Each structure stands twice: as C-alpha cells, then as structure tokens.
mmCIF file of C-alpha atoms in Angstrom:
data_model
loop_
_atom_site.group_PDB
_atom_site.id
_atom_site.type_symbol
_atom_site.label_atom_id
_atom_site.label_comp_id
_atom_site.label_asym_id
_atom_site.label_seq_id
_atom_site.Cartn_x
_atom_site.Cartn_y
_atom_site.Cartn_z
ATOM 1 C CA UNK A 1 0.000 0.000 0.000
ATOM 2 C CA UNK A 2 2.792 2.436 0.909
ATOM 3 C CA UNK A 3 4.613 1.743 -2.366
ATOM 4 C CA UNK A 4 1.393 2.225 -4.314
ATOM 5 C CA UNK A 5 0.764 5.574 -2.591
ATOM 6 C CA UNK A 6 4.375 6.606 -3.218
ATOM 7 C CA UNK A 7 4.131 5.733 -6.915
ATOM 8 C CA UNK A 8 0.828 7.565 -7.261
ATOM 9 C CA UNK A 9 2.380 10.668 -5.701
ATOM 10 C CA UNK A 10 5.365 10.476 -8.084
ATOM 11 C CA UNK A 11 3.075 9.961 -11.090
ATOM 12 C CA UNK A 12 0.871 12.906 -10.146
ATOM 13 C CA UNK A 13 3.908 15.148 -9.604
ATOM 14 C CA UNK A 14 5.310 14.172 -12.984
ATOM 15 C CA UNK A 15 1.992 14.667 -14.734
ATOM 16 C CA UNK A 16 1.638 18.119 -13.211
ATOM 17 C CA UNK A 17 5.239 19.076 -14.029
ATOM 18 C CA UNK A 18 4.840 17.939 -17.622
ATOM 19 C CA UNK A 19 1.565 19.815 -18.052
ATOM 20 C CA UNK A 20 3.001 22.997 -16.550
ATOM 21 C CA UNK A 21 6.104 22.713 -18.706
ATOM 22 C CA UNK A 22 3.963 22.392 -21.826
ATOM 23 C CA UNK A 23 2.086 25.555 -20.885
ATOM 24 C CA UNK A 24 5.370 27.333 -20.203
ATOM 25 C CA UNK A 25 6.928 26.207 -23.495
ATOM 26 C CA UNK A 26 3.925 26.724 -25.728
ATOM 27 C CA UNK A 27 1.760 29.328 -24.039
ATOM 28 C CA UNK A 28 4.469 31.561 -22.628
ATOM 29 C CA UNK A 29 7.033 30.769 -25.319
ATOM 30 C CA UNK A 30 9.674 29.984 -22.695
ATOM 31 C CA UNK A 31 11.186 26.591 -23.586
ATOM 32 C CA UNK A 32 14.289 27.112 -21.419
ATOM 33 C CA UNK A 33 12.185 27.507 -18.271
ATOM 34 C CA UNK A 34 10.023 24.570 -19.321
ATOM 35 C CA UNK A 35 13.162 22.426 -19.597
ATOM 36 C CA UNK A 36 14.239 23.530 -16.128
ATOM 37 C CA UNK A 37 10.870 22.522 -14.707
ATOM 38 C CA UNK A 38 11.291 19.014 -16.072
ATOM 39 C CA UNK A 39 14.834 18.760 -14.724
ATOM 40 C CA UNK A 40 13.537 19.627 -11.268
ATOM 41 C CA UNK A 41 10.812 16.979 -11.547
ATOM 42 C CA UNK A 42 13.360 14.334 -12.532
ATOM 43 C CA UNK A 43 15.566 15.250 -9.586
ATOM 44 C CA UNK A 44 12.648 14.943 -7.170
ATOM 45 C CA UNK A 45 11.486 11.623 -8.613
ATOM 46 C CA UNK A 46 14.883 9.973 -8.412
ATOM 47 C CA UNK A 47 15.622 11.316 -4.933
ATOM 48 C CA UNK A 48 19.128 11.971 -6.199
ATOM 49 C CA UNK A 49 20.954 15.208 -6.801
ATOM 50 C CA UNK A 50 19.226 16.235 -10.028
ATOM 51 C CA UNK A 51 22.189 18.157 -11.419
ATOM 52 C CA UNK A 52 24.556 15.245 -10.866
ATOM 53 C CA UNK A 53 22.091 12.650 -12.159
ATOM 54 C CA UNK A 54 21.348 14.636 -15.325
ATOM 55 C CA UNK A 55 25.033 15.129 -16.045
ATOM 56 C CA UNK A 56 25.634 11.377 -16.290
ATOM 57 C CA UNK A 57 26.208 9.461 -19.485
ATOM 58 C CA UNK A 58 23.071 7.618 -20.609
ATOM 59 C CA UNK A 59 24.436 4.191 -19.628
ATOM 60 C CA UNK A 60 25.394 5.450 -16.179
ATOM 61 C CA UNK A 61 21.878 6.748 -15.616
ATOM 62 C CA UNK A 62 20.379 3.370 -16.385
ATOM 63 C CA UNK A 63 22.857 1.649 -14.077
ATOM 64 C CA UNK A 64 22.097 3.956 -11.171
ATOM 65 C CA UNK A 65 18.339 3.580 -11.536
ATOM 66 C CA UNK A 66 18.695 -0.174 -11.838
ATOM 67 C CA UNK A 67 20.849 -0.452 -8.721
ATOM 68 C CA UNK A 68 18.572 1.877 -6.764
ATOM 69 C CA UNK A 69 15.553 -0.275 -7.622
ATOM 70 C CA UNK A 70 13.559 2.535 -9.220
ATOM 71 C CA UNK A 71 10.188 1.250 -10.391
ATOM 72 C CA UNK A 72 10.123 0.793 -14.202
ATOM 73 C CA UNK A 73 6.971 2.914 -14.400
ATOM 74 C CA UNK A 74 8.845 5.806 -12.803
ATOM 75 C CA UNK A 75 11.711 5.235 -15.231
ATOM 76 C CA UNK A 76 9.234 5.567 -18.091
ATOM 77 C CA UNK A 77 8.062 8.924 -16.724
ATOM 78 C CA UNK A 78 11.668 10.037 -16.462
ATOM 79 C CA UNK A 79 12.399 8.919 -20.024
ATOM 80 C CA UNK A 80 9.367 10.744 -21.419
ATOM 81 C CA UNK A 81 10.282 13.855 -19.434
ATOM 82 C CA UNK A 82 13.836 13.811 -20.764
ATOM 83 C CA UNK A 83 12.626 13.393 -24.337
ATOM 84 C CA UNK A 84 10.211 16.296 -23.897
ATOM 85 C CA UNK A 85 12.983 18.358 -22.316
ATOM 86 C CA UNK A 86 15.132 17.579 -25.350
ATOM 87 C CA UNK A 87 12.531 19.196 -27.581
ATOM 88 C CA UNK A 88 12.375 22.266 -25.342
ATOM 89 C CA UNK A 89 16.145 22.578 -25.370
ATOM 90 C CA UNK A 90 16.198 22.457 -29.173
ATOM 91 C CA UNK A 91 13.673 25.296 -29.206
ATOM 92 C CA UNK A 92 15.793 27.202 -26.675
ATOM 93 C CA UNK A 93 18.885 26.969 -28.897
ATOM 94 C CA UNK A 94 20.777 24.398 -26.811
ATOM 95 C CA UNK A 95 21.354 21.556 -29.319
ATOM 96 C CA UNK A 96 24.170 19.778 -27.445
ATOM 97 C CA UNK A 97 22.211 19.502 -24.228
ATOM 98 C CA UNK A 98 19.119 18.538 -26.223
ATOM 99 C CA UNK A 99 21.036 15.668 -27.828
ATOM 100 C CA UNK A 100 22.260 14.454 -24.422
ATOM 101 C CA UNK A 101 18.706 14.450 -23.046
ATOM 102 C CA UNK A 102 17.439 12.523 -26.089
ATOM 103 C CA UNK A 103 20.226 9.956 -25.651
ATOM 104 C CA UNK A 104 19.474 9.656 -21.928
ATOM 105 C CA UNK A 105 15.766 9.181 -22.668
ATOM 106 C CA UNK A 106 16.496 6.482 -25.251
ATOM 107 C CA UNK A 107 18.816 4.600 -22.882
ATOM 108 C CA UNK A 108 16.274 4.667 -20.063
ATOM 109 C CA UNK A 109 13.475 3.542 -22.365
ATOM 110 C CA UNK A 110 15.584 0.694 -23.691
ATOM 111 C CA UNK A 111 16.505 -0.405 -20.158
ATOM 112 C CA UNK A 112 12.799 -0.858 -19.392
ATOM 113 C CA UNK A 113 11.901 -2.354 -22.742
ATOM 114 C CA UNK A 114 9.629 0.483 -23.816
ATOM 115 C CA UNK A 115 9.233 2.111 -27.190
ATOM 116 C CA UNK A 116 9.920 5.821 -27.074
ATOM 117 C CA UNK A 117 9.750 8.187 -30.012
ATOM 118 C CA UNK A 118 8.596 11.738 -30.605
ATOM 119 C CA UNK A 119 4.969 10.579 -30.767
ATOM 120 C CA UNK A 120 5.288 9.567 -27.092
ATOM 121 C CA UNK A 121 5.461 13.217 -26.045
ATOM 122 C CA UNK A 122 2.473 14.610 -27.910
ATOM 123 C CA UNK A 123 -0.155 16.077 -25.579
ATOM 124 C CA UNK A 124 -2.631 13.358 -26.535
ATOM 125 C CA UNK A 125 -0.186 10.524 -25.946
ATOM 126 C CA UNK A 126 0.960 12.003 -22.633
ATOM 127 C CA UNK A 127 -2.644 12.309 -21.433
ATOM 128 C CA UNK A 128 -3.289 8.677 -22.379
ATOM 129 C CA UNK A 129 -0.097 7.656 -20.605
ATOM 130 C CA UNK A 130 -1.083 9.538 -17.427
ATOM 131 C CA UNK A 131 -4.499 7.871 -17.389
ATOM 132 C CA UNK A 132 -3.016 4.420 -17.961
ATOM 133 C CA UNK A 133 -0.482 4.936 -15.155
ATOM 134 C CA UNK A 134 -3.185 5.911 -12.713
ATOM 135 C CA UNK A 135 -5.423 2.988 -13.689
ATOM 136 C CA UNK A 136 -2.504 0.610 -13.180
ATOM 137 C CA UNK A 137 -2.239 1.630 -9.522
ATOM 138 C CA UNK A 138 -5.891 1.315 -8.616
#
C-alpha cells in the first residue's frame, strides 16, 4: 500500500510538471524555463541530486536507476520527461544539451523495454499515458 501511494504521488507530480512545462513552453514561449521545470521533476522523482544525475552518461543513468531499484513505471516517466525536455532545449537553442537528453531518454526507455519516439510526447499521448499509469495503480 505504501509503495502504491508513493508511486501515485510520483506519477501525479510528474503529470503536473509535464503539463506545466507544456504551458510554459507553448503558451508563454519559454522553452528554457520549461526544460528547467522538467529537470527539477526528474531530480525529485529519483531522490538523487538532479544536477549530478542529469550530467551522467546515458548508460550510467540506467545503471544507477537499476541499482537503486527505481520502479520501471517511474523510469518511463523520467524517459518521457527527458525526451520532452530535449525538444524544449532544441527550441531554446541548446542543441548539445538537447542531444544528451534525447540519448538519456532512449537509454532509459531501452533499459525498461519500452518504445519511445517523438509521438510519445504529444499532448494526446501524454494524457493517455497519465491515465493508464493511474489505472494501473488502482
């Protein structure tokens, strides 16, 4: 029960962070701030130092999450967030960091055996993903 409540809290925090970041990037035309919001959400979800975690090579990220026993559903949220952040960073004129985030997202997705492409971060697909995550915990 405790783990289920913990996962639900993480999922709701991620869903809210992703929605707010989309409003920031699209509505306010501030993709750099939107990317920062997602980085903060990833740091909170992993309970690690976000700056250190996000500076790791993609393979190192997967190793750390594997060793720490992070739930694969949380890893999928992290992967989707990093892919979305990659898009924001491209829009903000930070192509190198955007490429790193895309590589990190791909490595995390592969480690959990999930398919992840740009369609996975459309508003419609994210909404469906949020609903599915919540149904899986009930």
